[in-house]
PDB file of N, CA and C in Angstrom:
ATOM      1  N   MET A  16     184.622  66.207  52.602  1.00 91.00           N
ATOM      2  CA  MET A  16     183.204  66.299  52.844  1.00 91.00           C
ATOM      3  C   MET A  16     182.681  67.659  52.374  1.00 91.00           C
ATOM      4  N   LYS A  17     181.580  67.635  51.643  1.00 96.00           N
ATOM      5  CA  LYS A  17     181.017  68.887  51.131  1.00 96.00           C
ATOM      6  C   LYS A  17     180.364  69.698  52.236  1.00 96.00           C
ATOM      7  N   LYS A  18     180.481  71.013  52.111  1.00 98.00           N
ATOM      8  CA  LYS A  18     179.812  71.927  53.026  1.00 98.00           C
ATOM      9  C   LYS A  18     178.334  71.988  52.662  1.00 98.00           C
ATOM     10  N   ARG A  19     177.485  72.047  53.686  1.00 98.00           N
ATOM     11  CA  ARG A  19     176.034  72.095  53.503  1.00 98.00           C
ATOM     12  C   ARG A  19     175.582  73.558  53.542  1.00 98.00           C
ATOM     13  N   VAL A  20     174.812  73.966  52.530  1.00 98.00           N
ATOM     14  CA  VAL A  20     174.391  75.359  52.386  1.00 98.00           C
ATOM     15  C   VAL A  20     172.868  75.455  52.439  1.00 98.00           C
ATOM     16  N   VAL A  21     172.367  76.469  53.143  1.00 98.00           N
ATOM     17  CA  VAL A  21     170.943  76.807  53.136  1.00 98.00           C
ATOM     18  C   VAL A  21     170.819  78.238  52.626  1.00 98.00           C
ATOM     19  N   VAL A  22     169.835  78.465  51.736  1.00 98.00           N
ATOM     20  CA  VAL A  22     169.592  79.789  51.156  1.00 98.00           C
ATOM     21  C   VAL A  22     168.183  80.237  51.551  1.00 98.00           C
ATOM     22  N   ILE A  23     168.101  81.414  52.171  1.00 98.00           N
ATOM     23  CA  ILE A  23     166.804  81.937  52.615  1.00 98.00           C
ATOM     24  C   ILE A  23     166.646  83.365  52.108  1.00 98.00           C
ATOM     25  N   ASP A  24     165.618  83.566  51.290  1.00 96.00           N
ATOM     26  CA  ASP A  24     165.317  84.897  50.761  1.00 96.00           C
ATOM     27  C   ASP A  24     163.847  84.920  50.385  1.00 96.00           C
ATOM     28  N   ASP A  25     163.161  86.011  50.690  1.00 94.00           N
ATOM     29  CA  ASP A  25     161.739  86.096  50.399  1.00 94.00           C
ATOM     30  C   ASP A  25     161.453  86.436  48.929  1.00 94.00           C
ATOM     31  N   LYS A  26     162.484  86.736  48.174  1.00 94.00           N
ATOM     32  CA  LYS A  26     162.306  87.008  46.734  1.00 94.00           C
ATOM     33  C   LYS A  26     162.720  85.762  45.950  1.00 94.00           C
ATOM     34  N   PRO A  27     161.745  85.085  45.322  1.00 95.00           N
ATOM     35  CA  PRO A  27     162.042  83.826  44.620  1.00 95.00           C
ATOM     36  C   PRO A  27     163.126  83.959  43.554  1.00 95.00           C
ATOM     37  N   LEU A  28     163.141  85.048  42.808  1.00 95.00           N
ATOM     38  CA  LEU A  28     164.150  85.199  41.753  1.00 95.00           C
ATOM     39  C   LEU A  28     165.562  85.292  42.323  1.00 95.00           C
ATOM     40  N   ILE A  29     165.707  85.991  43.429  1.00 94.00           N
ATOM     41  CA  ILE A  29     167.026  86.109  44.077  1.00 94.00           C
ATOM     42  C   ILE A  29     167.463  84.735  44.591  1.00 94.00           C
ATOM     43  N   ARG A  30     166.535  84.065  45.283  1.00 96.00           N
ATOM     44  CA  ARG A  30     166.849  82.750  45.844  1.00 96.00           C
ATOM     45  C   ARG A  30     167.252  81.773  44.736  1.00 96.00           C
ATOM     46  N   GLN A  31     166.481  81.731  43.663  1.00 96.00           N
ATOM     47  CA  GLN A  31     166.787  80.835  42.541  1.00 96.00           C
ATOM     48  C   GLN A  31     168.110  81.193  41.892  1.00 96.00           C
ATOM     49  N   ALA A  32     168.382  82.481  41.755  1.00 96.00           N
ATOM     50  CA  ALA A  32     169.642  82.909  41.136  1.00 96.00           C
ATOM     51  C   ALA A  32     170.834  82.425  41.954  1.00 96.00           C
ATOM     52  N   ILE A  33     170.748  82.546  43.267  1.00 97.00           N
ATOM     53  CA  ILE A  33     171.847  82.093  44.130  1.00 97.00           C
ATOM     54  C   ILE A  33     172.032  80.588  43.987  1.00 97.00           C
ATOM     55  N   VAL A  34     170.942  79.858  44.026  1.00 97.00           N
ATOM     56  CA  VAL A  34     171.015  78.391  43.984  1.00 97.00           C
ATOM     57  C   VAL A  34     171.472  77.888  42.618  1.00 97.00           C
ATOM     58  N   GLN A  35     170.985  78.510  41.542  1.00 97.00           N
ATOM     59  CA  GLN A  35     171.221  77.965  40.204  1.00 97.00           C
ATOM     60  C   GLN A  35     172.447  78.516  39.486  1.00 97.00           C
ATOM     61  N   THR A  36     172.920  79.697  39.837  1.00 96.00           N
ATOM     62  CA  THR A  36     174.025  80.274  39.058  1.00 96.00           C
ATOM     63  C   THR A  36     175.402  80.039  39.662  1.00 96.00           C
ATOM     64  N   ILE A  37     175.450  79.697  40.932  1.00 97.00           N
ATOM     65  CA  ILE A  37     176.741  79.424  41.571  1.00 97.00           C
ATOM     66  C   ILE A  37     177.106  77.966  41.345  1.00 97.00           C
ATOM     67  N   ASP A  38     178.356  77.719  40.984  1.00 97.00           N
ATOM     68  CA  ASP A  38     178.834  76.353  40.790  1.00 97.00           C
ATOM     69  C   ASP A  38     179.200  75.773  42.159  1.00 97.00           C
ATOM     70  N   TRP A  39     178.211  75.254  42.853  1.00 98.00           N
ATOM     71  CA  TRP A  39     178.389  74.752  44.212  1.00 98.00           C
ATOM     72  C   TRP A  39     179.370  73.595  44.265  1.00 98.00           C
ATOM     73  N   ASN A  40     179.332  72.743  43.255  1.00 97.00           N
ATOM     74  CA  ASN A  40     180.250  71.596  43.201  1.00 97.00           C
ATOM     75  C   ASN A  40     181.698  72.063  43.223  1.00 97.00           C
ATOM     76  N   LYS A  41     181.993  73.074  42.426  1.00 97.00           N
ATOM     77  CA  LYS A  41     183.347  73.619  42.351  1.00 97.00           C
ATOM     78  C   LYS A  41     183.802  74.178  43.701  1.00 97.00           C
ATOM     79  N   LEU A  42     182.858  74.653  44.494  1.00 97.00           N
ATOM     80  CA  LEU A  42     183.154  75.211  45.812  1.00 97.00           C
ATOM     81  C   LEU A  42     183.115  74.147  46.909  1.00 97.00           C
ATOM     82  N   ASN A  43     182.925  72.894  46.494  1.00 98.00           N
ATOM     83  CA  ASN A  43     182.820  71.775  47.435  1.00 98.00           C
ATOM     84  C   ASN A  43     181.651  71.966  48.407  1.00 98.00           C
ATOM     85  N   CYS A  44     180.534  72.437  47.847  1.00 98.00           N
ATOM     86  CA  CYS A  44     179.325  72.686  48.639  1.00 98.00           C
ATOM     87  C   CYS A  44     178.120  72.053  47.954  1.00 98.00           C
ATOM     88  N   THR A  45     177.070  71.859  48.732  1.00 98.00           N
ATOM     89  CA  THR A  45     175.794  71.418  48.184  1.00 98.00           C
ATOM     90  C   THR A  45     174.672  72.164  48.901  1.00 98.00           C
ATOM     91  N   VAL A  46     173.681  72.625  48.142  1.00 98.00           N
ATOM     92  CA  VAL A  46     172.539  73.319  48.730  1.00 98.00           C
ATOM     93  C   VAL A  46     171.587  72.254  49.270  1.00 98.00           C
ATOM     94  N   VAL A  47     171.378  72.270  50.583  1.00 98.00           N
ATOM     95  CA  VAL A  47     170.547  71.249  51.222  1.00 98.00           C
ATOM     96  C   VAL A  47     169.169  71.770  51.603  1.00 98.00           C
ATOM     97  N   GLY A  48     168.948  73.089  51.486  1.00 98.00           N
ATOM     98  CA  GLY A  48     167.641  73.625  51.840  1.00 98.00           C
ATOM     99  C   GLY A  48     167.474  75.055  51.390  1.00 98.00           C
ATOM    100  N   GLN A  49     166.185  75.412  51.217  1.00 98.00           N
ATOM    101  CA  GLN A  49     165.807  76.768  50.833  1.00 98.00           C
ATOM    102  C   GLN A  49     164.548  77.138  51.597  1.00 98.00           C
ATOM    103  N   ALA A  50     164.355  78.447  51.806  1.00 97.00           N
ATOM    104  CA  ALA A  50     163.131  78.926  52.444  1.00 97.00           C
ATOM    105  C   ALA A  50     162.809  80.317  51.936  1.00 97.00           C
ATOM    106  N   GLU A  51     161.528  80.688  52.056  1.00 96.00           N
ATOM    107  CA  GLU A  51     161.096  81.984  51.538  1.00 96.00           C
ATOM    108  C   GLU A  51     160.788  83.013  52.626  1.00 96.00           C
ATOM    109  N   ASP A  52     160.917  82.627  53.882  1.00 95.00           N
ATOM    110  CA  ASP A  52     160.779  83.599  54.963  1.00 95.00           C
ATOM    111  C   ASP A  52     161.539  83.103  56.186  1.00 95.00           C
ATOM    112  N   GLY A  53     161.639  83.946  57.183  1.00 95.00           N
ATOM    113  CA  GLY A  53     162.441  83.616  58.350  1.00 95.00           C
ATOM    114  C   GLY A  53     161.896  82.476  59.191  1.00 95.00           C
ATOM    115  N   ILE A  54     160.580  82.364  59.277  1.00 97.00           N
ATOM    116  CA  ILE A  54     159.985  81.300  60.093  1.00 97.00           C
ATOM    117  C   ILE A  54     160.238  79.941  59.451  1.00 97.00           C
ATOM    118  N   GLU A  55     159.974  79.844  58.151  1.00 97.00           N
ATOM    119  CA  GLU A  55     160.284  78.606  57.434  1.00 97.00           C
ATOM    120  C   GLU A  55     161.794  78.359  57.454  1.00 97.00           C
ATOM    121  N   GLY A  56     162.564  79.430  57.329  1.00 97.00           N
ATOM    122  CA  GLY A  56     164.014  79.327  57.329  1.00 97.00           C
ATOM    123  C   GLY A  56     164.559  78.734  58.617  1.00 97.00           C
ATOM    124  N   LYS A  57     163.978  79.111  59.750  1.00 97.00           N
ATOM    125  CA  LYS A  57     164.422  78.570  61.035  1.00 97.00           C
ATOM    126  C   LYS A  57     164.287  77.045  61.044  1.00 97.00           C
ATOM    127  N   GLN A  58     163.157  76.555  60.555  1.00 98.00           N
ATOM    128  CA  GLN A  58     162.934  75.106  60.513  1.00 98.00           C
ATOM    129  C   GLN A  58     163.919  74.416  59.573  1.00 98.00           C
ATOM    130  N   VAL A  59     164.169  75.038  58.415  1.00 98.00           N
ATOM    131  CA  VAL A  59     165.113  74.475  57.441  1.00 98.00           C
ATOM    132  C   VAL A  59     166.514  74.398  58.053  1.00 98.00           C
ATOM    133  N   ILE A  60     166.887  75.418  58.790  1.00 98.00           N
ATOM    134  CA  ILE A  60     168.197  75.432  59.454  1.00 98.00           C
ATOM    135  C   ILE A  60     168.293  74.317  60.493  1.00 98.00           C
ATOM    136  N   LEU A  61     167.284  74.210  61.340  1.00 98.00           N
ATOM    137  CA  LEU A  61     167.329  73.217  62.409  1.00 98.00           C
ATOM    138  C   LEU A  61     167.304  71.782  61.874  1.00 98.00           C
ATOM    139  N   VAL A  62     166.595  71.551  60.780  1.00 98.00           N
ATOM    140  CA  VAL A  62     166.524  70.213  60.189  1.00 98.00           C
ATOM    141  C   VAL A  62     167.801  69.864  59.435  1.00 98.00           C
ATOM    142  N   ASN A  63     168.339  70.822  58.665  1.00 98.00           N
ATOM    143  CA  ASN A  63     169.468  70.540  57.768  1.00 98.00           C
ATOM    144  C   ASN A  63     170.847  70.800  58.360  1.00 98.00           C
ATOM    145  N   LYS A  64     170.907  71.530  59.474  1.00 97.00           N
ATOM    146  CA  LYS A  64     172.180  71.811  60.163  1.00 97.00           C
ATOM    147  C   LYS A  64     173.287  72.245  59.190  1.00 97.00           C
ATOM    148  N   PRO A  65     173.077  73.386  58.511  1.00 98.00           N
ATOM    149  CA  PRO A  65     174.039  73.805  57.486  1.00 98.00           C
ATOM    150  C   PRO A  65     175.370  74.296  58.057  1.00 98.00           C
ATOM    151  N   ASP A  66     176.381  74.206  57.208  1.00 98.00           N
ATOM    152  CA  ASP A  66     177.683  74.801  57.523  1.00 98.00           C
ATOM    153  C   ASP A  66     177.699  76.271  57.132  1.00 98.00           C
ATOM    154  N   ILE A  67     176.886  76.603  56.108  1.00 98.00           N
ATOM    155  CA  ILE A  67     176.841  77.969  55.572  1.00 98.00           C
ATOM    156  C   ILE A  67     175.380  78.370  55.395  1.00 98.00           C
ATOM    157  N   LEU A  68     175.036  79.552  55.872  1.00 98.00           N
ATOM    158  CA  LEU A  68     173.714  80.138  55.659  1.00 98.00           C
ATOM    159  C   LEU A  68     173.880  81.386  54.804  1.00 98.00           C
ATOM    160  N   ILE A  69     173.083  81.476  53.746  1.00 98.00           N
ATOM    161  CA  ILE A  69     173.018  82.700  52.942  1.00 98.00           C
ATOM    162  C   ILE A  69     171.596  83.213  53.100  1.00 98.00           C
ATOM    163  N   THR A  70     171.456  84.413  53.647  1.00 97.00           N
ATOM    164  CA  THR A  70     170.114  84.919  53.940  1.00 97.00           C
ATOM    165  C   THR A  70     169.988  86.418  53.703  1.00 97.00           C
ATOM    166  N   ASP A  71     168.793  86.802  53.309  1.00 96.00           N
ATOM    167  CA  ASP A  71     168.439  88.211  53.213  1.00 96.00           C
ATOM    168  C   ASP A  71     168.308  88.751  54.632  1.00 96.00           C
ATOM    169  N   ILE A  72     168.563  90.032  54.817  1.00 95.00           N
ATOM    170  CA  ILE A  72     168.434  90.617  56.150  1.00 95.00           C
ATOM    171  C   ILE A  72     166.965  90.877  56.485  1.00 95.00           C
ATOM    172  N   LYS A  73     166.241  91.523  55.573  1.00 93.00           N
ATOM    173  CA  LYS A  73     164.862  91.942  55.857  1.00 93.00           C
ATOM    174  C   LYS A  73     163.888  90.973  55.191  1.00 93.00           C
ATOM    175  N   MET A  74     163.149  90.224  56.039  1.00 92.00           N
ATOM    176  CA  MET A  74     162.174  89.247  55.543  1.00 92.00           C
ATOM    177  C   MET A  74     160.997  89.189  56.503  1.00 92.00           C
ATOM    178  N   PRO A  75     159.870  88.656  56.028  1.00 90.00           N
ATOM    179  CA  PRO A  75     158.737  88.438  56.937  1.00 90.00           C
ATOM    180  C   PRO A  75     159.084  87.388  57.995  1.00 90.00           C
ATOM    181  N   GLY A  76     158.436  87.490  59.134  1.00 91.00           N
ATOM    182  CA  GLY A  76     158.680  86.523  60.207  1.00 91.00           C
ATOM    183  C   GLY A  76     159.945  86.895  60.956  1.00 91.00           C
ATOM    184  N   LEU A  77     160.946  86.071  60.852  1.00 94.00           N
ATOM    185  CA  LEU A  77     162.245  86.346  61.459  1.00 94.00           C
ATOM    186  C   LEU A  77     163.150  87.020  60.436  1.00 94.00           C
ATOM    187  N   SER A  78     163.983  87.933  60.892  1.00 96.00           N
ATOM    188  CA  SER A  78     164.920  88.597  59.982  1.00 96.00           C
ATOM    189  C   SER A  78     166.158  87.729  59.777  1.00 96.00           C
ATOM    190  N   GLY A  79     166.953  88.093  58.797  1.00 95.00           N
ATOM    191  CA  GLY A  79     168.219  87.411  58.578  1.00 95.00           C
ATOM    192  C   GLY A  79     169.147  87.561  59.766  1.00 95.00           C
ATOM    193  N   LEU A  80     169.040  88.663  60.485  1.00 96.00           N
ATOM    194  CA  LEU A  80     169.855  88.856  61.688  1.00 96.00           C
ATOM    195  C   LEU A  80     169.442  87.869  62.776  1.00 96.00           C
ATOM    196  N   ASP A  81     168.127  87.633  62.892  1.00 97.00           N
ATOM    197  CA  ASP A  81     167.640  86.627  63.846  1.00 97.00           C
ATOM    198  C   ASP A  81     168.181  85.239  63.479  1.00 97.00           C
ATOM    199  N   LEU A  82     168.181  84.933  62.186  1.00 97.00           N
ATOM    200  CA  LEU A  82     168.664  83.627  61.730  1.00 97.00           C
ATOM    201  C   LEU A  82     170.171  83.500  61.926  1.00 97.00           C
ATOM    202  N   ALA A  83     170.899  84.591  61.741  1.00 97.00           N
ATOM    203  CA  ALA A  83     172.342  84.577  61.981  1.00 97.00           C
ATOM    204  C   ALA A  83     172.628  84.293  63.455  1.00 97.00           C
ATOM    205  N   GLU A  84     171.835  84.865  64.331  1.00 97.00           N
ATOM    206  CA  GLU A  84     171.985  84.614  65.769  1.00 97.00           C
ATOM    207  C   GLU A  84     171.683  83.146  66.094  1.00 97.00           C
ATOM    208  N   LEU A  85     170.644  82.592  65.481  1.00 97.00           N
ATOM    209  CA  LEU A  85     170.316  81.181  65.657  1.00 97.00           C
ATOM    210  C   LEU A  85     171.472  80.297  65.198  1.00 97.00           C
ATOM    211  N   MET A  86     172.039  80.615  64.051  1.00 97.00           N
ATOM    212  CA  MET A  86     173.169  79.834  63.528  1.00 97.00           C
ATOM    213  C   MET A  86     174.343  79.879  64.499  1.00 97.00           C
ATOM    214  N   GLN A  87     174.657  81.060  65.001  1.00 97.00           N
ATOM    215  CA  GLN A  87     175.809  81.216  65.900  1.00 97.00           C
ATOM    216  C   GLN A  87     175.609  80.429  67.193  1.00 97.00           C
ATOM    217  N   SER A  88     174.396  80.467  67.722  1.00 97.00           N
ATOM    218  CA  SER A  88     174.164  79.771  68.991  1.00 97.00           C
ATOM    219  C   SER A  88     174.020  78.261  68.798  1.00 97.00           C
ATOM    220  N   SER A  89     173.425  77.826  67.687  1.00 96.00           N
ATOM    221  CA  SER A  89     173.188  76.396  67.462  1.00 96.00           C
ATOM    222  C   SER A  89     174.367  75.689  66.805  1.00 96.00           C
ATOM    223  N   PHE A  90     175.045  76.388  65.902  1.00 97.00           N
ATOM    224  CA  PHE A  90     176.142  75.800  65.133  1.00 97.00           C
ATOM    225  C   PHE A  90     177.311  76.786  65.116  1.00 97.00           C
ATOM    226  N   PRO A  91     178.047  76.890  66.210  1.00 96.00           N
ATOM    227  CA  PRO A  91     179.066  77.942  66.346  1.00 96.00           C
ATOM    228  C   PRO A  91     180.188  77.908  65.318  1.00 96.00           C
ATOM    229  N   LEU A  92     180.412  76.794  64.661  1.00 97.00           N
ATOM    230  CA  LEU A  92     181.470  76.734  63.645  1.00 97.00           C
ATOM    231  C   LEU A  92     180.955  77.105  62.250  1.00 97.00           C
ATOM    232  N   SER A  93     179.661  77.375  62.135  1.00 97.00           N
ATOM    233  CA  SER A  93     179.063  77.711  60.845  1.00 97.00           C
ATOM    234  C   SER A  93     179.391  79.155  60.448  1.00 97.00           C
ATOM    235  N   LYS A  94     179.125  79.460  59.189  1.00 98.00           N
ATOM    236  CA  LYS A  94     179.312  80.813  58.656  1.00 98.00           C
ATOM    237  C   LYS A  94     177.984  81.315  58.119  1.00 98.00           C
ATOM    238  N   THR A  95     177.748  82.620  58.243  1.00 98.00           N
ATOM    239  CA  THR A  95     176.538  83.240  57.707  1.00 98.00           C
ATOM    240  C   THR A  95     176.920  84.358  56.766  1.00 98.00           C
ATOM    241  N   ILE A  96     176.272  84.378  55.612  1.00 97.00           N
ATOM    242  CA  ILE A  96     176.458  85.454  54.629  1.00 97.00           C
ATOM    243  C   ILE A  96     175.134  86.205  54.559  1.00 97.00           C
ATOM    244  N   LEU A  97     175.165  87.491  54.907  1.00 96.00           N
ATOM    245  CA  LEU A  97     173.970  88.330  54.871  1.00 96.00           C
ATOM    246  C   LEU A  97     173.948  89.121  53.569  1.00 96.00           C
ATOM    247  N   ILE A  98     172.798  89.095  52.912  1.00 95.00           N
ATOM    248  CA  ILE A  98     172.618  89.877  51.686  1.00 95.00           C
ATOM    249  C   ILE A  98     171.407  90.779  51.860  1.00 95.00           C
ATOM    250  N   THR A  99     171.337  91.839  51.074  1.00 89.00           N
ATOM    251  CA  THR A  99     170.167  92.708  51.153  1.00 89.00           C
ATOM    252  C   THR A  99     170.026  93.548  49.888  1.00 89.00           C
ATOM    253  N   GLY A 100     168.794  93.825  49.574  1.00 80.00           N
ATOM    254  CA  GLY A 100     168.470  94.778  48.527  1.00 80.00           C
ATOM    255  C   GLY A 100     167.756  95.972  49.156  1.00 80.00           C
ATOM    256  N   TYR A 101     167.704  95.970  50.476  1.00 68.00           N
ATOM    257  CA  TYR A 101     167.017  97.022  51.228  1.00 68.00           C
ATOM    258  C   TYR A 101     167.755  98.348  51.072  1.00 68.00           C
ATOM    259  N   GLN A 102     167.000  99.410  50.823  1.00 64.00           N
ATOM    260  CA  GLN A 102     167.630 100.703  50.561  1.00 64.00           C
ATOM    261  C   GLN A 102     167.652 101.566  51.795  1.00 64.00           C
TER     262      GLN A 102
END
């Protein structure tokens, strides 16, 4: 069974690069949702119930840390990958 991935980043180019340049099939994964901020991201997570979340740390609305906490409490077997370009 393929792992379900959600990608959340407020920078469209970063989000698209993650979704389009990684060979998800080879990793036995499929991207099931994307969002451009933390509030939209929360809804995408709750609807899609991902196995893996890839999120920026600093975003409008909820931060990536808030989303990581949501993932841990809602889906304890899931994994979260935090990324940032914040200096």
